[in-house]
Amino acid sequence: MSPKASSENGIEGDDEREDQSQDSEEDEDEDEQEEGDEVEEDEPRLKYQRMGGSVPLLLSSDAASCIAVAERMIALGTHDGAVHILDFLGNQVKEFPAHTATVNDLSFDLEGEYIGSCSDDGSVVINGLFTDERMKFEYHRPMKAISIDPDYGRKSSRRFVAGGLAGHLYLNTKKWIGYRDQVLHSGEGPVHAVKWRRSLIAWANDAGVKVYDTANDQRITYIERPRGSPRPELLLPHLVWQDDTFLVIGWGTSVKIASIKTDQNNDTNGTHRHITMSSMNQVDIVASFQTSYYISGIAPFGDSLVVLAYIPGEEDGEKEFSSSIPSRQGNAQRPEVRVVTWNNDELATDALPVHGFEHYKAKDYSLAHAPFSGSSYAGGQWTAGDEPLYYIVSPKDVVIAKPRDAEDHISWLLQHGWHEKALAAVEAGQGRSELLDEVGSRYLDHLIVERKYAEAASLCPKLLRGSASAWERWVFHFAHLRQLPVLVPYIPTENPRLRDTAYEVALVALATSPSFHKDLLFTVKSWPPVIYSTLPVISAVEPQLNTSFVTDALKEALAELYVIDVQYEKAFALYADLMKPDLFDFIEKHNLHDATREKVVQLLMIDCKRAVPLLIQHRDLITPSEVVSQLLDSTSSSDSRYFLHLYLLSLFETNPHAGRDFHDMQVELYADYDPKMLLPFLRSSQHYTLEKAYEICVRRDLLREQVFILGRMGNSKQALAVIINRLGDIEEAIEFVSTQQDDELWEELIRQCLHKPEMVGVLLEHTVGNLDPLYIVNIVPNGLEIPRLRDRLVKIITDYRTETSLRHGCNDILKADCVNLLIKYYKEARRAICLNNEDAEARVKRDDNRASQFSERGLSMKTMEVKSKTRAGGRCCVCFDPFSIQNVSVIVFFCCHAYHLTCLEDSTHSVNGEGPAPSRDSVSYYGYENGDAEDDDEDENEGTSSGVPRMRCILCTTAAG
């Protein structure tokens, strides 16, 4: 089985999931192609949820008709005429059975303390939410729209505005004597919608939209109804104040945004000043566009709009709205929430899964939004807690929509497989920090499914960070997928540090494939040894050394593991096989000289200059025979013979006799690699076979070596013939004959040179001192022309005279040296040494101090010789008594004769015929004093100035003379 190749996405062909069938793979390819053909989906701007709490129960027996939203609560009107007050979770807080027919519209004041409602029963009801206050007003015609004063709870006027099918727009105000209605407008058909913002009241009837300013008590603008729009009672107009300036109008398929600027011209005391309309108000249509759908609701969305869109069916026009009764055919489409700009650029479109949407018409839906501060909107995001909420109402559903936050954005990216974008969003600080773990895990899972293992591994440090448990989980997961080698470079060794098992599994995974052996080596060198146990890794790697997949990187990695495990000898064996240059330092560091026994060839191949001294130094551990045997048996290197030559050469220089068994071999090695050094070796060695050496020299045509060997073999004539006939060097022939000291050889030399005039001339020049030139001249054949014969004869005579002169000079020098030595001997022989019981140390010290007067070496040796003789049981030459008697002085001469002092004195005086012997105190008067010799230039007079004679050895003629 061949090793699997690695790619940028991991180890190819090594995933457990590769066992899928071909059909499944083809299906996946088709699905991917279809997905690629689809248009990229835009991310929604809103997220949705159905309102829970009490709403499902309420709508199970009733149907919703309208909704209003305050800052703290929600009001929901139904077709049964009830008004339900809900919290934002849909839980019912209060219920007002305000009407007996469908509730058409609801309105909160700005503080959210009062709720107003109107109904088809012709009544308008105002209920206090925190009090029992309740007002009901009867108008006897269906009322379609209501809006109470934003400051209803703070002003005593208690105003509200309402309108309906009667076509009158009533402004109801509390007076001193009760409530009074003021008709602001009438005569242009039913009032379908009304909205109150600060002092401005906007309403819509069949003719269009009008705005009334309560502060000036005047109508300030008129916006015509869009042409071609359905009748208002079938497709209601929708009004919403975006802020104090902008009024948004959605009617049929038309959207208009009007900018209304007012001037509140009030005196400081609150009285109103009358000014012209043109100076008070200015109305501009800042945006206007047509849609391809019917508008069922509209609301601001920051600097954009949220539109509740009703998609028309196949039959458009009036037929679509011919009946207010829900269709039983069920061909309506889902309502959509669209986010558009003021230029009608769609930013997002969402279809709502409303219950029973198939049977609903456009006017069955409504849209309301919670008040929000537009200033908090920036770059498509709202401040936390200030996001707008949108409520989409259908007869049986209330759906809440709100802007998607960063976490929603990230979740959407993950759902659509854009994990990289999701990760970037999390890293940019969007969403909770805990999301990084979730996004990271899902991103890694996605990459694993896509088989992008290398990319997944590279992201692990960023996604897993300091979680040891997460790292371990993914390490074992990659190992299960057989993709762990791609993760190994990213596994942390500290912060966090994983369990030993994780690191061991990683190293073993790297060892399984030759393509990752270099990574294994790098990892072993870079990882701290303390984080894992080497034994399991070594046990897994060692069996691979015997396979065909073994690589140098694997061997080196195993050697590193051996070093960590203190198995230096095994590591050395692998390093030697790998030819590591620093092997010698490794040997010295760990004292592995004994381990080098089996790796001689490898050491020499790595660095022979260091290997040879190492082998020579430790030849007691690695004998020369072992080294030679390994080198001879080596087939891995063509330089093994050269290495053998270097080793034997160094061995011979260190100890000429250590490798004597290999000198025959060494002769041939010298002849092959260093012929110039062969002759010195032949002269120095006595352990080679002459015959073998001669054969080698003959094969290599080494002439001078042949001459030397022939001379050593005793075949001098053949050696001489080689010099003369092959070398042609007569001077070397003369030198060779001179060293042999054989007269016959001279005759042979002369005989072979007689017919060669040039050689005869040279022979004449160099025979002075060795052979008589006249002898050569006499035997030279007559008529032989010798080049430069005259000059050579002159040189012979001159050399002869010079030699004669040198001999005479040498004889003269020799004679003079003999005379001087005899005189010196004579003077030394006249002296004597006195031996007595004086302290030896003091005598030695005194002798040393005065030794400079004499020849130190000669005198010391003679003194020691005399002492040995006298102390060895010697006898006096006069009385023949032994010298072992105590307290007796002994006189010893350099002629090796010894006497008792008294015997010598008596004999000396008796011979000379003189008087009694002198006293002991005058011993120094004679020529000795405890061995102290006199100067060498002492005159030869026999006596001193006092006339006392010198003491002499009486047995020696020199002393007698």
Coordinates of C-alpha atoms in Angstrom, one line a residue, residues 435-626:
L435 CA -20.5 33.4 20.7
L436 CA -17.0 32.8 19.6
D437 CA -17.0 29.3 21.0
E438 CA -20.3 28.5 19.3
V439 CA -19.3 30.1 16.0
G440 CA -15.9 28.5 16.2
S441 CA -17.2 25.0 16.8
R442 CA -19.8 25.3 14.0
Y443 CA -17.2 26.7 11.7
L444 CA -14.8 23.8 12.4
D445 CA -17.7 21.3 11.9
H446 CA -18.5 22.9 8.6
L447 CA -14.9 22.8 7.4
I448 CA -14.7 19.1 8.5
V449 CA -17.8 18.3 6.6
E450 CA -16.3 20.1 3.6
R451 CA -13.1 18.1 4.1
K452 CA -11.1 21.3 4.4
Y453 CA -8.9 19.9 7.2
A454 CA -5.9 22.1 6.7
E455 CA -8.0 25.2 6.9
A456 CA -9.9 23.9 10.0
A457 CA -6.5 23.2 11.6
S458 CA -5.2 26.6 10.9
L459 CA -8.2 28.2 12.6
C460 CA -8.0 26.1 15.8
P461 CA -5.7 28.5 17.7
K462 CA -8.0 31.4 17.1
L463 CA -11.2 29.5 17.7
L464 CA -10.2 27.2 20.6
R465 CA -7.9 29.7 22.3
G466 CA -7.0 28.6 25.9
S467 CA -9.5 25.8 26.3
A468 CA -7.6 22.7 27.0
S469 CA -10.7 20.5 26.9
A470 CA -11.7 21.9 23.5
W471 CA -8.2 21.3 22.2
E472 CA -8.2 17.7 23.4
R473 CA -11.6 17.1 21.9
W474 CA -10.5 18.3 18.5
V475 CA -7.2 16.5 18.7
F476 CA -8.9 13.2 19.2
H477 CA -11.6 14.1 16.6
F478 CA -8.9 14.8 14.0
A479 CA -7.2 11.6 15.0
H480 CA -10.5 9.7 14.5
L481 CA -10.7 11.2 11.0
R482 CA -7.0 10.3 10.3
Q483 CA -6.2 13.9 9.7
L484 CA -4.3 14.7 12.9
P485 CA -1.0 15.5 11.1
V486 CA -2.4 18.7 9.7
L487 CA -3.4 19.9 13.2
V488 CA -0.1 19.1 14.9
P489 CA 1.7 22.4 14.0
Y490 CA -1.0 24.3 15.8
I491 CA -1.3 22.3 19.0
P492 CA -0.3 24.4 22.0
T493 CA 2.4 23.2 24.4
E494 CA 1.5 25.7 27.1
N495 CA -1.4 28.0 27.9
P496 CA -3.1 25.7 27.7
R497 CA -1.1 22.5 28.2
L498 CA -2.9 19.4 27.2
R499 CA -2.7 15.9 28.7
D500 CA 0.3 13.8 27.8
T501 CA -1.9 11.4 25.7
A502 CA -2.9 14.2 23.3
Y503 CA 0.7 14.9 22.5
E504 CA 1.7 11.3 22.2
V505 CA -1.2 10.6 19.8
A506 CA -0.1 13.6 17.7
L507 CA 3.5 12.3 17.4
V508 CA 2.4 8.8 16.5
A509 CA 0.1 10.2 13.8
L510 CA 3.0 12.0 12.3
A511 CA 5.0 8.8 12.2
T512 CA 2.5 6.9 10.2
S513 CA 3.0 8.6 6.9
P514 CA 6.4 9.3 5.2
S515 CA 5.1 12.6 4.0
F516 CA 4.9 13.8 7.6
H517 CA 8.2 12.4 8.9
K518 CA 9.9 15.8 8.5
D519 CA 7.1 17.4 10.5
L520 CA 7.6 14.7 13.2
L521 CA 11.3 15.6 13.4
F522 CA 10.5 19.3 13.7
T523 CA 7.9 18.7 16.3
V524 CA 10.1 16.5 18.4
K525 CA 12.8 19.1 18.4
S526 CA 10.4 22.0 19.1
W527 CA 8.1 20.5 21.7
P528 CA 9.3 20.5 25.4
P529 CA 10.1 16.9 26.4
V530 CA 8.2 17.3 29.7
I531 CA 4.8 17.5 28.0
Y532 CA 4.7 13.9 26.8
S533 CA 6.2 10.4 27.5
T534 CA 8.7 9.2 25.0
L535 CA 8.2 5.5 25.6
P536 CA 4.8 5.1 23.8
V537 CA 6.1 7.2 20.9
I538 CA 9.3 5.1 20.6
S539 CA 7.3 1.9 20.8
A540 CA 5.2 3.1 17.8
V541 CA 8.1 4.4 15.7
E542 CA 10.6 1.5 16.2
P543 CA 8.7 -1.1 14.1
Q544 CA 8.7 1.3 11.1
L545 CA 12.5 1.1 10.9
N546 CA 12.1 -2.3 9.3
T547 CA 9.5 -1.2 6.7
S548 CA 10.0 0.2 3.2
F549 CA 8.6 3.5 4.3
V550 CA 11.4 4.4 6.6
T551 CA 13.0 7.8 5.9
D552 CA 16.0 9.7 7.3
A553 CA 13.7 12.1 9.0
L554 CA 12.0 9.3 10.8
K555 CA 15.4 7.9 12.0
E556 CA 16.5 11.3 13.2
A557 CA 13.3 11.8 15.0
L558 CA 13.6 8.5 16.7
A559 CA 17.2 9.4 17.6
E560 CA 16.0 12.6 19.2
L561 CA 13.4 10.6 21.2
Y562 CA 16.2 8.2 22.3
V563 CA 18.2 11.2 23.5
I564 CA 15.3 12.5 25.5
D565 CA 14.9 9.0 27.0
V566 CA 18.6 8.9 27.8
Q567 CA 19.2 5.9 25.4
Y568 CA 22.4 7.5 24.0
E569 CA 23.8 4.4 22.4
K570 CA 20.7 3.8 20.3
A571 CA 20.7 7.4 19.4
F572 CA 24.3 7.2 18.4
A573 CA 23.7 4.2 16.1
L574 CA 21.0 6.2 14.2
Y575 CA 23.0 9.4 14.0
A576 CA 25.9 7.3 12.6
D577 CA 23.7 5.8 9.9
L578 CA 22.4 9.4 9.1
M579 CA 26.0 10.7 8.9
K580 CA 25.4 13.6 11.2
P581 CA 28.3 16.0 11.2
D582 CA 28.0 16.7 14.9
L583 CA 28.3 13.0 15.8
F584 CA 31.8 13.4 17.3
D585 CA 30.7 16.1 19.7
F586 CA 27.8 13.8 20.7
I587 CA 30.3 11.0 21.4
E588 CA 32.5 13.2 23.6
K589 CA 29.5 14.7 25.4
H590 CA 28.1 11.3 26.4
N591 CA 31.3 9.3 26.5
L592 CA 30.2 6.8 23.8
H593 CA 33.6 5.7 22.6
D594 CA 32.8 2.0 23.3
A595 CA 29.6 2.4 21.1
T596 CA 31.7 3.4 18.1
R597 CA 33.0 -0.2 17.7
E598 CA 30.4 -1.1 15.1
K599 CA 30.3 2.3 13.3
V600 CA 33.9 2.7 12.1
V601 CA 33.1 3.2 8.5
Q602 CA 30.4 5.7 9.2
L603 CA 32.6 7.8 11.4
L604 CA 35.3 7.9 8.7
M605 CA 32.8 8.8 6.1
I606 CA 31.5 11.7 8.2
D607 CA 34.9 13.3 9.0
C608 CA 38.0 11.2 8.6
K609 CA 40.2 13.9 10.1
R610 CA 38.3 13.6 13.4
A611 CA 37.5 9.9 13.1
V612 CA 41.1 8.7 12.7
P613 CA 42.5 10.4 15.8
L614 CA 39.5 9.1 17.8
L615 CA 40.1 5.6 16.7
I616 CA 43.9 5.8 17.4
Q617 CA 43.3 7.3 20.8
H618 CA 40.9 4.6 21.8
R619 CA 42.6 1.6 20.1
D620 CA 42.4 -0.2 23.4
L621 CA 38.5 -0.2 22.9
I622 CA 38.5 -0.6 19.2
T623 CA 41.5 -2.7 18.2
P624 CA 43.3 -2.1 14.8
S625 CA 42.2 -5.5 13.7
E626 CA 38.5 -4.5 14.2

